[in-house]
CSV table of C-alpha atoms in Angstrom, one decimal:
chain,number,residue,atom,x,y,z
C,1,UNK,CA,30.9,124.3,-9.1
C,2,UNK,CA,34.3,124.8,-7.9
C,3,UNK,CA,37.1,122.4,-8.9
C,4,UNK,CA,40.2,120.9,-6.5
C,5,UNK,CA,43.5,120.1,-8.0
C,6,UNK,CA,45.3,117.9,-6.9
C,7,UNK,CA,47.8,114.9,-7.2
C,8,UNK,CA,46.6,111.8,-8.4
C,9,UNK,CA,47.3,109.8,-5.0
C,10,UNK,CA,45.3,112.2,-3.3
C,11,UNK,CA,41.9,112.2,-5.5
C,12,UNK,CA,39.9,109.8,-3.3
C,13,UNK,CA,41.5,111.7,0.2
C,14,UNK,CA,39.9,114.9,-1.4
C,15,UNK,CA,36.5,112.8,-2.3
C,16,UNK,CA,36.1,111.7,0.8
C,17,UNK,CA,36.6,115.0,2.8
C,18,UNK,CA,34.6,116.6,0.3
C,19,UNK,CA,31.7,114.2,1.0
C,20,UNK,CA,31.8,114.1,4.8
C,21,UNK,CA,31.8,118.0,4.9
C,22,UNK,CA,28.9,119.3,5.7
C,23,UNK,CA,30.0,122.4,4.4
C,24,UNK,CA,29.9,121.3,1.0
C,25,UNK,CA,26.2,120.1,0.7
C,26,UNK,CA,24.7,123.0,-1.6
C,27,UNK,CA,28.0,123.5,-3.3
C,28,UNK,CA,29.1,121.0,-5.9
C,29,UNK,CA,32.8,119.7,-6.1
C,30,UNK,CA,34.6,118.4,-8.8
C,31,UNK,CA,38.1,116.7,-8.0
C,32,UNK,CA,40.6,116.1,-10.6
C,33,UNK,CA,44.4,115.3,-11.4
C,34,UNK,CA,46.7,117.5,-14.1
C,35,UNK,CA,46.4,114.3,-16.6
C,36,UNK,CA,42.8,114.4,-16.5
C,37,UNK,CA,42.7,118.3,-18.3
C,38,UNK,CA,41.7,118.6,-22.0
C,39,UNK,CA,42.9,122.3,-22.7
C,40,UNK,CA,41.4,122.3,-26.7
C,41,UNK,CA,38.4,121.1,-25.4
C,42,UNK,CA,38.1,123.2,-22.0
C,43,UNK,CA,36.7,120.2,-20.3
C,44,UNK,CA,38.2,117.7,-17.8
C,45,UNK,CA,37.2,114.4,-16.2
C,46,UNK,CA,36.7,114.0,-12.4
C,47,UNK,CA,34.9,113.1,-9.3
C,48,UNK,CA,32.1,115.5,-9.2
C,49,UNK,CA,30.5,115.3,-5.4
C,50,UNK,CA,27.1,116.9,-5.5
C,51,UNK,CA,25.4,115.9,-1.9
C,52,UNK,CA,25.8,113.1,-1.0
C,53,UNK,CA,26.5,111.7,-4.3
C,54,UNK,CA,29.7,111.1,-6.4
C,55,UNK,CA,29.9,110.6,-9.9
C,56,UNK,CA,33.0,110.4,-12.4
C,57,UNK,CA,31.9,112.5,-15.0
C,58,UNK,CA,33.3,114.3,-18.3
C,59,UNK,CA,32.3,118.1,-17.3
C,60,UNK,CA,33.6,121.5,-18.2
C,61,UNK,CA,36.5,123.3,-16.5
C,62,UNK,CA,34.9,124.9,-13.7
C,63,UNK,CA,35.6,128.7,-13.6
C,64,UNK,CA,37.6,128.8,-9.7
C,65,UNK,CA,40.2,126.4,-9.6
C,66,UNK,CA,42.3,125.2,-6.0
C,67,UNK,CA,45.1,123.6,-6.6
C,68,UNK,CA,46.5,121.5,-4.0
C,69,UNK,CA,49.6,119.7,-6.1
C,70,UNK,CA,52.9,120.5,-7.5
C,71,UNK,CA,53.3,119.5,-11.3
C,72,UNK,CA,57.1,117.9,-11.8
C,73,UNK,CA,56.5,116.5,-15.4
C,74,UNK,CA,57.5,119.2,-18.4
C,75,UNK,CA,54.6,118.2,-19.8
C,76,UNK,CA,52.1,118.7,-16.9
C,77,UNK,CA,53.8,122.2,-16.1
C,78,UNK,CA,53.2,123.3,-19.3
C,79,UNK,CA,49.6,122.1,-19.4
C,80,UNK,CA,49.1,123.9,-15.9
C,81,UNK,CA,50.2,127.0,-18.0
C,82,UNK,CA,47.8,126.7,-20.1
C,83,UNK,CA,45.7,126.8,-18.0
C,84,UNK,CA,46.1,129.5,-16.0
C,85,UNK,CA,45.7,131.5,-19.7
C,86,UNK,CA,42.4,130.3,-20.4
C,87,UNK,CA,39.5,133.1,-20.2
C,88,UNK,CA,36.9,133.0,-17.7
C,89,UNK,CA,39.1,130.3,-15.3
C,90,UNK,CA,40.8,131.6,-12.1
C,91,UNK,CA,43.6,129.1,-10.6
C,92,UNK,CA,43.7,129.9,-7.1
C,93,UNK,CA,47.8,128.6,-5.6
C,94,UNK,CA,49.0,128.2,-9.2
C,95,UNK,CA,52.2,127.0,-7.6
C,96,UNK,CA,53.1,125.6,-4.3
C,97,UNK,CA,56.8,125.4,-4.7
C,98,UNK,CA,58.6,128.9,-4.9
C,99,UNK,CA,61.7,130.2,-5.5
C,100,UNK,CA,62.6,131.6,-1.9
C,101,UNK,CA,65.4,134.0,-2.9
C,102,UNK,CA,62.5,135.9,-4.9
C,103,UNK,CA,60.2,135.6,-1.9
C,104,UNK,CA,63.2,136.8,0.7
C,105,UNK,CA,63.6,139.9,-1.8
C,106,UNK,CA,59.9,140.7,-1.6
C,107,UNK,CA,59.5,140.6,2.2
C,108,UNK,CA,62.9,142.6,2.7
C,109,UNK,CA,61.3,145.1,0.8
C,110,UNK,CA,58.7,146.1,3.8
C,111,UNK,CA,60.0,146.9,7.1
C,112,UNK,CA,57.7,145.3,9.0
C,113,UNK,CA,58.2,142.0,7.2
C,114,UNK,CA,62.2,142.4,6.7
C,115,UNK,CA,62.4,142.4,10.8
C,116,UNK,CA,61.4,138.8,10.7
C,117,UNK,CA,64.3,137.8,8.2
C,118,UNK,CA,68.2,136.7,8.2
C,119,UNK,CA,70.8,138.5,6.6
C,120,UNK,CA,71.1,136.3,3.0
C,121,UNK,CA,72.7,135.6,0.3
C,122,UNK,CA,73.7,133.4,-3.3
C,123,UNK,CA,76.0,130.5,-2.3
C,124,UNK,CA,78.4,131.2,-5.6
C,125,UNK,CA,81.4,129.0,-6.3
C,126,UNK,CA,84.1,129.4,-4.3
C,127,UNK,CA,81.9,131.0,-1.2
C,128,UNK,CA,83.9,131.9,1.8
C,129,UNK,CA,82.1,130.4,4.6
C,130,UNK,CA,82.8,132.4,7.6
C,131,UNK,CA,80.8,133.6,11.0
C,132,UNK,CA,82.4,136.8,11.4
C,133,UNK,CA,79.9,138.8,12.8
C,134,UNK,CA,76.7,135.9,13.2
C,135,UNK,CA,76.8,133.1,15.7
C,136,UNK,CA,76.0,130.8,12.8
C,137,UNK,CA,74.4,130.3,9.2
C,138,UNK,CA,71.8,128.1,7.3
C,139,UNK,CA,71.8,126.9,4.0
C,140,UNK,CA,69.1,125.8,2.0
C,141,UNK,CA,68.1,125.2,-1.2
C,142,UNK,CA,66.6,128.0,-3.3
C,143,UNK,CA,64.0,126.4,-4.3
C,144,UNK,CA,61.2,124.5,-2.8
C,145,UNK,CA,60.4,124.4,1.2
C,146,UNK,CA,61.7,120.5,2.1
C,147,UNK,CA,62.9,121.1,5.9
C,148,UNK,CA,64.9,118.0,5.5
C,149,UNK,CA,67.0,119.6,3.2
C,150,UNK,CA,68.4,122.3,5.7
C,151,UNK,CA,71.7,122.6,7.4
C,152,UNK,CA,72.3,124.8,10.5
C,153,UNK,CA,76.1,125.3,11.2
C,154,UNK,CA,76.4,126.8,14.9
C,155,UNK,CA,79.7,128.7,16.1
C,156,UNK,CA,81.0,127.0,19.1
C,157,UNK,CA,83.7,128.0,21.6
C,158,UNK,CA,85.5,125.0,20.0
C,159,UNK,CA,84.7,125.2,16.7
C,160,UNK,CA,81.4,125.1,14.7
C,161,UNK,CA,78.2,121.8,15.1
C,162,UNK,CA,76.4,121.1,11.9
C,163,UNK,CA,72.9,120.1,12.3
C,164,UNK,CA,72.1,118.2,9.3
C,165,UNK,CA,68.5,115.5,8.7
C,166,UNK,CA,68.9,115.0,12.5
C,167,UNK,CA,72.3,114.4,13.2
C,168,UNK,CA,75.2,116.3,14.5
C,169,UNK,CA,78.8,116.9,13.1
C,170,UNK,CA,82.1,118.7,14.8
C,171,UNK,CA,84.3,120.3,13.5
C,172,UNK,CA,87.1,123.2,14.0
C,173,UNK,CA,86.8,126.4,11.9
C,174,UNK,CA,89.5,125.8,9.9
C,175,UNK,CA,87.3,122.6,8.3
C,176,UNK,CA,84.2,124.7,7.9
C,177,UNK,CA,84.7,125.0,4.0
C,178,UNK,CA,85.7,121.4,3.8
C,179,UNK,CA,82.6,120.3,5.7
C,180,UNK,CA,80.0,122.7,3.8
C,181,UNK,CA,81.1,122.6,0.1
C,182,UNK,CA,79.9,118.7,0.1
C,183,UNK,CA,76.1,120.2,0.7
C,184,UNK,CA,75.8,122.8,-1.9
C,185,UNK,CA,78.2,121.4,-4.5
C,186,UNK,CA,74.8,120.7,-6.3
C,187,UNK,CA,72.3,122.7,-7.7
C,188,UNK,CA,71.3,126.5,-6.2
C,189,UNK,CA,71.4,127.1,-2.4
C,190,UNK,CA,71.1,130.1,-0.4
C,191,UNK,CA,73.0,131.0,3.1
C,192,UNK,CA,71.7,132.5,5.8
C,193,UNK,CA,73.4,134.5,8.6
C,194,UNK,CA,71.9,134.0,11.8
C,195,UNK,CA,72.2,134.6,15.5
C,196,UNK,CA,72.1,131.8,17.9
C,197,UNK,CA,68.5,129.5,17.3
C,198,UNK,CA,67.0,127.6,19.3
C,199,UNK,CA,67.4,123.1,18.2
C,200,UNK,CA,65.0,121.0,18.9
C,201,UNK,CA,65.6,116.4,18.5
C,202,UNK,CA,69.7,117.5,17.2
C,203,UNK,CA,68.2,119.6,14.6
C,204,UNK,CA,67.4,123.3,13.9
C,205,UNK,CA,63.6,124.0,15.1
C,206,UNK,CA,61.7,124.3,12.5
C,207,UNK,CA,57.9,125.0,12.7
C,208,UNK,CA,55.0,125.2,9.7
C,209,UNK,CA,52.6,127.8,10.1
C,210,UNK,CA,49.4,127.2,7.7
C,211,UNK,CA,47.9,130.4,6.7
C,212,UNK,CA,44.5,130.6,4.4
C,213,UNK,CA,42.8,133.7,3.3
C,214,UNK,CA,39.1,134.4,4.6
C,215,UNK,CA,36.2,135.7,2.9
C,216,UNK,CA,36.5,139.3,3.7
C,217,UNK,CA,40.5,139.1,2.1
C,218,UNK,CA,42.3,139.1,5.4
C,219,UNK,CA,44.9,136.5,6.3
C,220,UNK,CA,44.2,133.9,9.2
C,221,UNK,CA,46.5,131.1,10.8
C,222,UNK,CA,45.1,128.0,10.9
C,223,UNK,CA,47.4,125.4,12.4
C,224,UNK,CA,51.1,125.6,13.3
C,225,UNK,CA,53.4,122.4,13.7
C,226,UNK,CA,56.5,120.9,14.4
C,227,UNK,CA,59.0,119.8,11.4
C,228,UNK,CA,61.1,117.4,13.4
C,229,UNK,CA,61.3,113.8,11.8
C,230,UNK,CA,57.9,113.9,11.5
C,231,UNK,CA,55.5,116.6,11.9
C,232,UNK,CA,54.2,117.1,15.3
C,233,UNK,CA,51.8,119.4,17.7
C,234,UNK,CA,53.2,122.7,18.1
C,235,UNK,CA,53.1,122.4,21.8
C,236,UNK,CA,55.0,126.2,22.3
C,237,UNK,CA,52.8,128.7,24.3
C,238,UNK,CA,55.4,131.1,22.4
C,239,UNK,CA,52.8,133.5,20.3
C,240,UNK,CA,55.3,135.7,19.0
C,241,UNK,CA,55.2,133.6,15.4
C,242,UNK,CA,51.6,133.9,15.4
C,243,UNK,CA,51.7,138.2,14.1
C,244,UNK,CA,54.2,137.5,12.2
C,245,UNK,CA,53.0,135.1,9.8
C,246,UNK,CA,50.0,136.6,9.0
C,247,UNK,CA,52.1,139.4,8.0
C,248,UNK,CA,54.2,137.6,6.0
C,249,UNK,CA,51.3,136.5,4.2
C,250,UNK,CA,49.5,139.6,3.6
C,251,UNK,CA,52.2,141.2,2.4
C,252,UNK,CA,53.4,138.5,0.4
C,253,UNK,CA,49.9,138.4,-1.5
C,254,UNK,CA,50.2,141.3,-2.7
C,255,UNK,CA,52.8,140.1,-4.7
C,256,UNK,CA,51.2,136.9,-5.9
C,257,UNK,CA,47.2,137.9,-5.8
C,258,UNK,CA,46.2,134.7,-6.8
C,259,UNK,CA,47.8,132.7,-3.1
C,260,UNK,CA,44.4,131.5,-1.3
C,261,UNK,CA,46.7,129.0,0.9
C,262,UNK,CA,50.2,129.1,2.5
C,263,UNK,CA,52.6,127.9,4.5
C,264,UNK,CA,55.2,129.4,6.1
C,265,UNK,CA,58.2,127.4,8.0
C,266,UNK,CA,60.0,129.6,10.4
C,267,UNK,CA,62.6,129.1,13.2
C,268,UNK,CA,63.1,130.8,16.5
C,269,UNK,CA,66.1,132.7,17.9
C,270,UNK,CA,66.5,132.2,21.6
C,271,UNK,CA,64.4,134.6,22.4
C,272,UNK,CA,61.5,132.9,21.1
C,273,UNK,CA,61.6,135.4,17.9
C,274,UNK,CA,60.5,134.1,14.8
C,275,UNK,CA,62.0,133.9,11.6
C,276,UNK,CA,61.4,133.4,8.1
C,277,UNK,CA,62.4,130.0,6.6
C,278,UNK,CA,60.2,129.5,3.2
C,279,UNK,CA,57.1,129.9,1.7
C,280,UNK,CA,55.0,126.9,0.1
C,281,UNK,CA,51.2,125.9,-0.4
C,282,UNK,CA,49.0,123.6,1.0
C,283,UNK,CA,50.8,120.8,-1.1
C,284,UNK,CA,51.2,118.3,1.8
C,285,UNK,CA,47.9,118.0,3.3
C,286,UNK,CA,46.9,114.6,4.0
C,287,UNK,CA,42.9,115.3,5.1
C,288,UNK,CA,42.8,111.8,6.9
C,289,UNK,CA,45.5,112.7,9.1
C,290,UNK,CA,44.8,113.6,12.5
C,291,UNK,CA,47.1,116.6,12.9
C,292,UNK,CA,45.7,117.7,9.9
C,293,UNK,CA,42.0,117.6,10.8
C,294,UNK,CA,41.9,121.4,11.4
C,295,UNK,CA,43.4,122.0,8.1
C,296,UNK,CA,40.7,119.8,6.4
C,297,UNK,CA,38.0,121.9,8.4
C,298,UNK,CA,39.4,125.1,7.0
C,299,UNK,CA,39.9,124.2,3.8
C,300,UNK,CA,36.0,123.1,3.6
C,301,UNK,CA,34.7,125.9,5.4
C,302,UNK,CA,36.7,128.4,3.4
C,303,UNK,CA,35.8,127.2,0.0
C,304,UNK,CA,32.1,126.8,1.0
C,305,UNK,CA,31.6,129.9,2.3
C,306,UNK,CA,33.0,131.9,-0.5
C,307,UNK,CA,31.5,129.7,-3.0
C,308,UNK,CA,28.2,129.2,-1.7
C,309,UNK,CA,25.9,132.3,-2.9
């Protein structure tokens, strides 16, 4: 028996992909939600999906563990501690939401993987914001991999754009501190120094690229999309990205052995060279959406098959 994790708005999504997957017809399933874990007792209630059959059953915690949800509540992170403690229980993604400052300084620390990042840095108080030397910069949050929350300021023969949540602001150079400080004036944010990038619907482009790992260890892509206002079809022929994510990937699990899923959001230069955005999990997958379909068809074949002897 293996055991998905995952939010509690998303148990009967799970359920039902679970049961429609032929995959998962000699393998048992059991589908649960943070609140549903008893630690002192090691047990856990859930949809267990054996067949063609589901029960909600009181079971114990089964030994491999995918989690598919972010915990926000103190409580519930400190319960998913726990849990990843516990002898004879492996928690494959333990988290989905990473500190990207910690996951920049990893992939700078291999050549082949630094080539695919910005120049970055700590916005601190009182940060000159200047180009100087780059055609433009990006701030983001440290934490977390929300596209929504990025900014793209572009140096212009007249000034600087801001590419903000789809929308476009001007400005002289003069105003660039006046026009920046209002976005990082809370919480941590990070800059990054960029040459010119390609914008796509008055935004920066920003595509997903969802990575899992196969049975033999190795790192495979299985779907890349858009991040525009909603998420989209990658429709680029562009396969430059492609290489570069599954090398990000690799090399970042050696780092955190336990990552079975990823993500990674990346921009192009205009060239069509990728670049590294942020890191996240599988958090977002919605197995009844259409654009998601080949995600659901990995996840079930990649759990089956390593589960099934």
């Amino acid at each position: 028996m293996i055991g998905i994790l995952c939010g509690r708005n998303k148990e009967r999504l799970f359920a039902d992909l679970v049961l429609k997957s032929a995959a998962f017809k000699t393998v048992p399933v059991l589908i649960f939600s943070m609140p549903d874990v008893n630690l002192s007792e090691k047990t856990v209630y859930g949809a267990l999906i054996s067949g063609a059959e589901a029960n909600i059953v009181k079971t114990t915690l089964p030994s491999h563990i995918y989690n598919f949800s972010v915990q926000h509540t103190k409580s519930h992170i400190k319960k998913l501690k726990q849990l990843l403690e516990l002898e004879n229980v492996t928690v494959y993604n333990p988290a989905n939401s990473f500190n990207q400052w910690s996951i920049m300084k990893i992939l700078k620390s291999y050549a082949v993987s630094a080539r695919y990042l910005f120049p970055f840095d700590n916005v601190t108080k009182g940060f000159d914001f200047r180009f100087e030397d780059s055609a433009g910069f990006i701030l983001r949050p440290r934490n977390g991999n929300d596209p929504a929350k990025i900014t793209y300021c572009a140096k212009t023969k007249a000034g600087f754009d801001i590419y903000n949540i789809g929308e476009i602001a001007f400005g002289h150079l003069h105003d660039i501190r006046s026009a920046v400080n209002p976005i990082v004036k809370n919480g941590k944010w990070l800059v990054l120094f960029t040459p010119e990038l390609t914008t796509y619907k008055n935004r920066l482009f920003t595509a997903r690229g969802y990575l899992y790992k196969t049975k033999d260890k190795s790192w495979a892509l299985a779907l890349k999309t858009v991040l525009s206002q909603t998420e989209e079809t990658y429709g680029k022929t562009n396969d430059k990205p492609d290489e570069a994510l599954i090398r990000m990937a690799a090399y970042i699990n050696n780092f955190i052995p336990d990552l079975a899923f990823c993500a990674i959001d990346f921009t192009l230069d205009k060239d069509g060279n990728p670049y590294f955005l942020a890191l996240g999990g599988w958090q977002d997958l919605m197995p009844r959406k259409a654009l998601h379909k080949p995600l659901a068809d990995v996840l079930c074949g990649s759990l089956a098959s390593k589960h099934s002897e």
